[in-house]
PDB file of C-alpha atoms in Angstrom:
ATOM      1  CA  MET A  18       0.000   0.000   0.000  1.00  0.00           C
ATOM      2  CA  LYS A  19       1.332   3.448  -0.954  1.00  0.00           C
ATOM      3  CA  LYS A  20       2.221   5.780   1.885  1.00  0.00           C
ATOM      4  CA  LYS A  21       0.222   9.024   1.964  1.00  0.00           C
ATOM      5  CA  SER A  22       2.079  12.286   1.430  1.00  0.00           C
ATOM      6  CA  SER A  23       1.981  14.847   4.220  1.00  0.00           C
ATOM      7  CA  LEU A  24      -0.190  17.073   2.007  1.00  0.00           C
ATOM      8  CA  GLU A  25      -2.706  14.241   1.528  1.00  0.00           C
ATOM      9  CA  ILE A  26      -2.754  13.679   5.281  1.00  0.00           C
ATOM     10  CA  LEU A  27      -3.352  17.391   5.902  1.00  0.00           C
ATOM     11  CA  LYS A  28      -6.067  17.461   3.229  1.00  0.00           C
ATOM     12  CA  ASN A  29      -7.867  14.505   4.864  1.00  0.00           C
ATOM     13  CA  VAL A  30      -7.708  16.071   8.325  1.00  0.00           C
ATOM     14  CA  LEU A  31      -9.058  19.405   7.081  1.00  0.00           C
ATOM     15  CA  LYS A  32     -11.835  17.647   5.162  1.00  0.00           C
ATOM     16  CA  LYS A  33     -12.785  15.721   8.323  1.00  0.00           C
ATOM     17  CA  GLU A  34     -12.888  19.032  10.221  1.00  0.00           C
ATOM     18  CA  ARG A  35     -14.913  20.615   7.382  1.00  0.00           C
ATOM     19  CA  LEU A  36     -12.177  23.151   6.672  1.00  0.00           C
ATOM     20  CA  ARG A  37     -10.761  24.223   3.343  1.00  0.00           C
ATOM     21  CA  LEU A  38      -7.216  23.472   2.280  1.00  0.00           C
ATOM     22  CA  THR A  39      -5.714  26.960   1.949  1.00  0.00           C
ATOM     23  CA  ASP A  40      -2.242  28.243   1.141  1.00  0.00           C
ATOM     24  CA  GLN A  41      -2.027  29.637   4.687  1.00  0.00           C
ATOM     25  CA  ARG A  42      -2.843  26.291   6.312  1.00  0.00           C
ATOM     26  CA  ILE A  43      -0.372  24.500   4.054  1.00  0.00           C
ATOM     27  CA  ALA A  44       2.324  27.070   4.937  1.00  0.00           C
ATOM     28  CA  ILE A  45       1.704  26.663   8.683  1.00  0.00           C
ATOM     29  CA  TRP A  46       1.745  22.865   8.375  1.00  0.00           C
ATOM     30  CA  ASN A  47       4.975  22.911   6.357  1.00  0.00           C
ATOM     31  CA  GLN A  48       6.644  25.303   8.788  1.00  0.00           C
ATOM     32  CA  VAL A  49       6.053  23.015  11.773  1.00  0.00           C
ATOM     33  CA  ARG A  50       6.528  19.753   9.855  1.00  0.00           C
ATOM     34  CA  ASN A  51       9.882  20.757   8.393  1.00  0.00           C
ATOM     35  CA  SER A  52      11.321  22.375  11.500  1.00  0.00           C
ATOM     36  CA  LYS A  53      14.152  20.661  13.349  1.00  0.00           C
ATOM     37  CA  LYS A  54      13.225  22.458  16.579  1.00  0.00           C
ATOM     38  CA  HIS A  55      10.194  23.136  18.720  1.00  0.00           C
ATOM     39  CA  LEU A  56       8.420  26.287  17.530  1.00  0.00           C
ATOM     40  CA  GLU A  57       6.299  28.906  19.252  1.00  0.00           C
ATOM     41  CA  VAL A  58       3.497  30.789  17.482  1.00  0.00           C
ATOM     42  CA  GLU A  59       5.516  34.016  17.197  1.00  0.00           C
ATOM     43  CA  GLU A  60       8.359  32.129  15.558  1.00  0.00           C
ATOM     44  CA  ILE A  61       5.998  30.522  13.047  1.00  0.00           C
ATOM     45  CA  PHE A  62       4.479  33.944  12.363  1.00  0.00           C
ATOM     46  CA  SER A  63       7.914  35.570  11.807  1.00  0.00           C
ATOM     47  CA  ARG A  64       9.179  32.771   9.576  1.00  0.00           C
ATOM     48  CA  LEU A  65       6.094  32.930   7.386  1.00  0.00           C
ATOM     49  CA  ARG A  66       6.297  36.722   7.154  1.00  0.00           C
ATOM     50  CA  SER A  67       9.961  36.538   6.144  1.00  0.00           C
ATOM     51  CA  LYS A  68       8.829  34.309   3.267  1.00  0.00           C
ATOM     52  CA  LYS A  69       6.218  36.933   2.310  1.00  0.00           C
ATOM     53  CA  GLN A  70       3.383  34.626   3.358  1.00  0.00           C
ATOM     54  CA  LEU A  71       0.685  36.704   5.000  1.00  0.00           C
ATOM     55  CA  VAL A  72      -0.949  34.675   7.738  1.00  0.00           C
ATOM     56  CA  SER A  73      -2.628  36.115  10.808  1.00  0.00           C
ATOM     57  CA  ARG A  74      -1.771  34.920  14.288  1.00  0.00           C
ATOM     58  CA  ALA A  75      -5.424  33.889  14.702  1.00  0.00           C
ATOM     59  CA  THR A  76      -5.146  31.612  11.655  1.00  0.00           C
ATOM     60  CA  ILE A  77      -1.944  30.139  13.059  1.00  0.00           C
ATOM     61  CA  TYR A  78      -3.561  29.417  16.432  1.00  0.00           C
ATOM     62  CA  ARG A  79      -6.693  27.909  14.859  1.00  0.00           C
ATOM     63  CA  THR A  80      -4.686  25.765  12.444  1.00  0.00           C
ATOM     64  CA  LEU A  81      -2.348  24.539  15.172  1.00  0.00           C
ATOM     65  CA  ASP A  82      -5.356  23.588  17.327  1.00  0.00           C
ATOM     66  CA  VAL A  83      -6.750  21.461  14.464  1.00  0.00           C
ATOM     67  CA  LEU A  84      -3.359  19.831  13.853  1.00  0.00           C
ATOM     68  CA  VAL A  85      -2.935  19.039  17.567  1.00  0.00           C
ATOM     69  CA  LYS A  86      -6.489  17.685  17.842  1.00  0.00           C
ATOM     70  CA  ASN A  87      -5.799  15.357  14.920  1.00  0.00           C
ATOM     71  CA  ARG A  88      -2.397  14.314  16.263  1.00  0.00           C
ATOM     72  CA  LEU A  89      -0.343  15.655  13.367  1.00  0.00           C
ATOM     73  CA  ILE A  90       1.650  17.855  15.724  1.00  0.00           C
ATOM     74  CA  ARG A  91       2.386  17.821  19.433  1.00  0.00           C
ATOM     75  CA  LYS A  92       1.804  20.815  21.710  1.00  0.00           C
ATOM     76  CA  MET A  93       4.103  21.268  24.676  1.00  0.00           C
ATOM     77  CA  ASP A  94       2.522  23.444  27.355  1.00  0.00           C
ATOM     78  CA  LEU A  95       5.349  25.086  29.273  1.00  0.00           C
ATOM     79  CA  GLY A  96       3.107  27.080  31.629  1.00  0.00           C
ATOM     80  CA  ASP A  97       2.109  30.744  31.765  1.00  0.00           C
ATOM     81  CA  GLY A  98       0.343  30.381  28.396  1.00  0.00           C
ATOM     82  CA  TYR A  99       3.625  29.545  26.637  1.00  0.00           C
ATOM     83  CA  SER A 100       3.507  26.596  24.239  1.00  0.00           C
ATOM     84  CA  LEU A 101       5.795  25.026  21.680  1.00  0.00           C
ATOM     85  CA  TYR A 102       4.870  22.800  18.745  1.00  0.00           C
ATOM     86  CA  GLU A 103       6.631  19.905  17.039  1.00  0.00           C
ATOM     87  CA  PRO A 104       5.656  17.485  14.258  1.00  0.00           C
ATOM     88  CA  ARG A 105       4.384  13.982  15.008  1.00  0.00           C
ATOM     89  CA  LEU A 106       4.500  12.274  11.595  1.00  0.00           C
ATOM     90  CA  GLU A 107       7.274   9.688  11.420  1.00  0.00           C
ATOM     91  CA  ASN A 108       8.385  11.000  14.786  1.00  0.00           C
ATOM     92  CA  GLU A 109       9.044   8.262  17.320  1.00  0.00           C
ATOM     93  CA  HIS A 110       7.564   8.723  20.769  1.00  0.00           C
ATOM     94  CA  HIS A 111       9.763  10.695  23.125  1.00  0.00           C
ATOM     95  CA  ASP A 112       9.496  12.773  26.263  1.00  0.00           C
ATOM     96  CA  HIS A 113      11.078  16.121  27.127  1.00  0.00           C
ATOM     97  CA  MET A 114      13.368  17.688  29.693  1.00  0.00           C
ATOM     98  CA  ILE A 115      13.177  21.480  29.702  1.00  0.00           C
ATOM     99  CA  CYS A 116      15.990  23.447  31.341  1.00  0.00           C
ATOM    100  CA  GLU A 117      14.486  26.292  33.351  1.00  0.00           C
ATOM    101  CA  ASP A 118      17.747  28.265  33.167  1.00  0.00           C
ATOM    102  CA  THR A 119      18.455  28.098  29.428  1.00  0.00           C
ATOM    103  CA  GLY A 120      15.165  26.980  27.872  1.00  0.00           C
ATOM    104  CA  GLU A 121      17.010  24.102  26.197  1.00  0.00           C
ATOM    105  CA  ILE A 122      14.752  21.155  25.350  1.00  0.00           C
ATOM    106  CA  ILE A 123      16.257  17.696  25.559  1.00  0.00           C
ATOM    107  CA  GLU A 124      14.282  14.879  23.956  1.00  0.00           C
ATOM    108  CA  PHE A 125      14.655  11.455  25.565  1.00  0.00           C
ATOM    109  CA  PHE A 126      13.130   8.000  25.565  1.00  0.00           C
ATOM    110  CA  SER A 127      13.218   5.573  28.480  1.00  0.00           C
ATOM    111  CA  GLU A 128      11.847   2.070  28.047  1.00  0.00           C
ATOM    112  CA  GLU A 129      11.994   1.682  31.832  1.00  0.00           C
ATOM    113  CA  LEU A 130       9.832   4.777  32.338  1.00  0.00           C
ATOM    114  CA  GLU A 131       7.348   3.634  29.668  1.00  0.00           C
ATOM    115  CA  LEU A 132       6.991   0.221  31.344  1.00  0.00           C
ATOM    116  CA  LEU A 133       6.557   1.828  34.778  1.00  0.00           C
ATOM    117  CA  GLN A 134       3.778   4.099  33.472  1.00  0.00           C
ATOM    118  CA  GLU A 135       2.023   1.065  31.959  1.00  0.00           C
ATOM    119  CA  LYS A 136       2.354  -0.852  35.237  1.00  0.00           C
ATOM    120  CA  ILE A 137       0.983   2.047  37.325  1.00  0.00           C
ATOM    121  CA  ALA A 138      -2.012   2.412  35.009  1.00  0.00           C
ATOM    122  CA  ARG A 139      -2.628  -1.372  34.945  1.00  0.00           C
ATOM    123  CA  ASP A 140      -2.315  -1.648  38.769  1.00  0.00           C
ATOM    124  CA  ASN A 141      -5.071   0.942  39.027  1.00  0.00           C
ATOM    125  CA  GLY A 142      -7.324  -0.726  36.461  1.00  0.00           C
ATOM    126  CA  TYR A 143      -6.441   1.419  33.442  1.00  0.00           C
ATOM    127  CA  THR A 144      -4.522   1.266  30.213  1.00  0.00           C
ATOM    128  CA  VAL A 145      -2.446   4.162  28.915  1.00  0.00           C
ATOM    129  CA  ILE A 146      -3.897   5.646  25.728  1.00  0.00           C
ATOM    130  CA  ARG A 147      -1.352   8.436  25.386  1.00  0.00           C
ATOM    131  CA  HIS A 148       0.780  10.555  27.646  1.00  0.00           C
ATOM    132  CA  THR A 149       2.911  13.641  27.768  1.00  0.00           C
ATOM    133  CA  HIS A 150       5.922  13.607  30.025  1.00  0.00           C
ATOM    134  CA  GLN A 151       7.868  16.803  30.643  1.00  0.00           C
ATOM    135  CA  LEU A 152      10.582  17.212  33.227  1.00  0.00           C
ATOM    136  CA  PHE A 153      11.484  20.780  34.159  1.00  0.00           C
ATOM    137  CA  VAL A 154      15.135  20.708  35.196  1.00  0.00           C
ATOM    138  CA  LYS A 155      18.085  22.857  36.298  1.00  0.00           C
ATOM    139  CA  LYS A 156      21.788  22.103  35.847  1.00  0.00           C
ATOM    140  CA  ILE A 157      23.492  20.864  39.016  1.00  0.00           C
TER     141      ILE A 157
END
């Protein structure tokens, strides 16, 4: 079976949400999908403007909400209304450590931690559907 392109995936999600596929939505999707780092809304806005793509902040927020809801991107809530976004397609599961001094984000995966989370859920009569794990850290 042929793998769907990211544009086809976006098109299907927007259709499901009864939204049109627009140049602005494609630009926002491509900006997050192709980024090697976690992006904030202002950064997405600036990058698009520098490429002469006129997209309002409201359109960015609305589009990101749809992409998060449909699990195409991941939203990291860092508190105080500050969030970062990263792509999910072909992106293996990982968790995050965020340095409170520098803002550096370290991605990590721990099989031991994953198994412990599963055990805790199971011991309490649940199964893990999804999770977000963020450690806020300081250098010692």
